Short mmCIF file of C-alpha atoms in Angstrom, two decimals:
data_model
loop_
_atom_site.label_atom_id
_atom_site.label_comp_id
_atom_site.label_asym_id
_atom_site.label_seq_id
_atom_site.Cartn_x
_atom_site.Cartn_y
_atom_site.Cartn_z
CA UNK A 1 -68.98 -80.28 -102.86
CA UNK A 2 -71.72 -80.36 -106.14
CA UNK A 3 -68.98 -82.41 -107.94
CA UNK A 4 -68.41 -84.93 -105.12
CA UNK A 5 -72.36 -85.10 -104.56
CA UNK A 6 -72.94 -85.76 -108.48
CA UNK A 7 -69.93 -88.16 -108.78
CA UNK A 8 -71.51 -90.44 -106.37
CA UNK A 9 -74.69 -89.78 -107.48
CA UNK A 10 -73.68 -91.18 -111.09
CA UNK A 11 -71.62 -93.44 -109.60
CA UNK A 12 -68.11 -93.22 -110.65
CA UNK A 13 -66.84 -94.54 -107.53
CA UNK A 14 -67.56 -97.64 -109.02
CA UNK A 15 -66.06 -96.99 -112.40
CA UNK A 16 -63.00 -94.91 -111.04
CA UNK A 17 -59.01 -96.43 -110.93
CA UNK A 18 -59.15 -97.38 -107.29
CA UNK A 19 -62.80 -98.63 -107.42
CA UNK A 20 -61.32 -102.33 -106.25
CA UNK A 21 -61.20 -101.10 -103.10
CA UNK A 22 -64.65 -99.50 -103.44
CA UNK A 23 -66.05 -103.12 -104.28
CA UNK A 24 -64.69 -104.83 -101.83
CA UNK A 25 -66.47 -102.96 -99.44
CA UNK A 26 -69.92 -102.93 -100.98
CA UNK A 27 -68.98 -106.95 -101.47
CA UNK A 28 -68.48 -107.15 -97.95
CA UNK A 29 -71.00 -104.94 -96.62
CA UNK A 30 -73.44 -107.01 -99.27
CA UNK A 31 -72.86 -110.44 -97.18
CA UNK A 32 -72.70 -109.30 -93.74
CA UNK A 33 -76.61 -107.91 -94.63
CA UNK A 34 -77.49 -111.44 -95.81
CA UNK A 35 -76.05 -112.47 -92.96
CA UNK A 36 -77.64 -110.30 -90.92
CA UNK A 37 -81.09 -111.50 -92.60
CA UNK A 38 -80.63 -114.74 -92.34
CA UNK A 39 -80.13 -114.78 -88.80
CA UNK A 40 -83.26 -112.07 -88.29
CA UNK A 41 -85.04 -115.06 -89.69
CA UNK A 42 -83.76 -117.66 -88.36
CA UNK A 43 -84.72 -115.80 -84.81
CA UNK A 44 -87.95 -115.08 -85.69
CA UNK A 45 -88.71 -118.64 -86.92
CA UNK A 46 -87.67 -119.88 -83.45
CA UNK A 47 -89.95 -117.09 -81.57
CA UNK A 48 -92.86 -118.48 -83.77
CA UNK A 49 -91.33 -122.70 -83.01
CA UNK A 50 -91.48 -121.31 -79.16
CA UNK A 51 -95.43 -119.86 -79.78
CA UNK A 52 -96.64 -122.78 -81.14
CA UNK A 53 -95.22 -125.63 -78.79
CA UNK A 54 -96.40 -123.28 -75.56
CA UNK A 55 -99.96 -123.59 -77.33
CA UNK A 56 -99.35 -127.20 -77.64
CA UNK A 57 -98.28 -127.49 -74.21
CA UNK A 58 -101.73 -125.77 -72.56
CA UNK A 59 -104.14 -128.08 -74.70
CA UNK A 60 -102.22 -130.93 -73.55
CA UNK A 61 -102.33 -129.79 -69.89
CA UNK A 62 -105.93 -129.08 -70.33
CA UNK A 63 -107.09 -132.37 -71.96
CA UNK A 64 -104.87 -133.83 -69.28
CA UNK A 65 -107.10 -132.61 -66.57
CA UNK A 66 -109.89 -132.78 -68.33
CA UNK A 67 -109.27 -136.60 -68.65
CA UNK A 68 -108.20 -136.46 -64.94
CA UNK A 69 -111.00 -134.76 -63.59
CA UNK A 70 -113.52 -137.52 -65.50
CA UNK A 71 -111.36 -140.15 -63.95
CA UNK A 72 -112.31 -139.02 -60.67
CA UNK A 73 -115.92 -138.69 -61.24
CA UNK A 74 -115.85 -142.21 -62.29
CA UNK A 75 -113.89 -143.62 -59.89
CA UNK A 76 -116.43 -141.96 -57.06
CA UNK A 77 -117.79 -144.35 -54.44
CA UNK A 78 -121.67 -143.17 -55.91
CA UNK A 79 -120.77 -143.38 -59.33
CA UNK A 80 -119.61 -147.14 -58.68
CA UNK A 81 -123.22 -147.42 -57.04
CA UNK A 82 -125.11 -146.50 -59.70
CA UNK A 83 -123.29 -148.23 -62.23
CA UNK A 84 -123.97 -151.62 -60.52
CA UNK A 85 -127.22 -150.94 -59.33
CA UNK A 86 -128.57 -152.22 -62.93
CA UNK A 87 -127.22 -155.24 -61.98
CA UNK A 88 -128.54 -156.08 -58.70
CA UNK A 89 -125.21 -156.06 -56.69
CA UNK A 90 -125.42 -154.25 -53.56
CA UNK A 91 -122.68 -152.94 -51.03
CA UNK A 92 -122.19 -154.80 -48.71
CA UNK A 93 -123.17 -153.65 -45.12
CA UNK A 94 -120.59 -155.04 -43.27
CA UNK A 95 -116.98 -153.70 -44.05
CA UNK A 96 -114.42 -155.09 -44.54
CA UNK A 97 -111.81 -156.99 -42.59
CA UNK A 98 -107.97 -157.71 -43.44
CA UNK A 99 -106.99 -161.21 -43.38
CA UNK A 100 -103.01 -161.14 -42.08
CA UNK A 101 -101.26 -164.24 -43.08
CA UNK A 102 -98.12 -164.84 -40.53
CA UNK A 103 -95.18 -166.53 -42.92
CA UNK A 104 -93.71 -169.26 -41.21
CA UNK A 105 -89.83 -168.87 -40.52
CA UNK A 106 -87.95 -171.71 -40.31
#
């Protein structure tokens, strides 16, 4: 068992007669790691794609309602007021009426 521990340990597996098959092993265990990294990255790199457009996604929804909630303010009855106040228009006490137009058919 020392022998077989210090052959592998000085690696004469890879030196040996029938090392081929040896190689092609370490070959193919080689690539599927790469493999195997590349796609750990490629995952990860999506995670951190997914992170970043969900960040992207609450600032917009914010600003959205940010912008929404300042479109209400101005669009408030007293707001409107004030705004024309400065230039002498008044509301109007009488409210308004609808003017129906009948369409002739012929």
């Amino acid at each position: 068992m020392k022998k077989s521990i210090y052959s592998i340990l000085r690696g004469k597996f890879l030196i040996s007669d029938d090392s081929f098959k040896n190689w092609r092993i370490i070959i193919f265990i080689s690539a599927l790691a790469i493999i195997m990294i590349a796609s750990s990255h490629s995952a990860d790199k999506k995670v951190h794609d997914i992170a970043r457009l969900t960040n992207e996604v609450k600032e917009l929804r914010s600003s959205f309602v940010d912008g929404r909630s300042k479109l209400m303010r101005l669009k408030m009855e007293s707001t409107i007021i004030n705004k024309v106040a400065d230039k002498n228009i008044q509301i109007s006490e009488i409210p308004p009426t609808k003017i129906r137009v009948k369409s002739q058919k012929q």
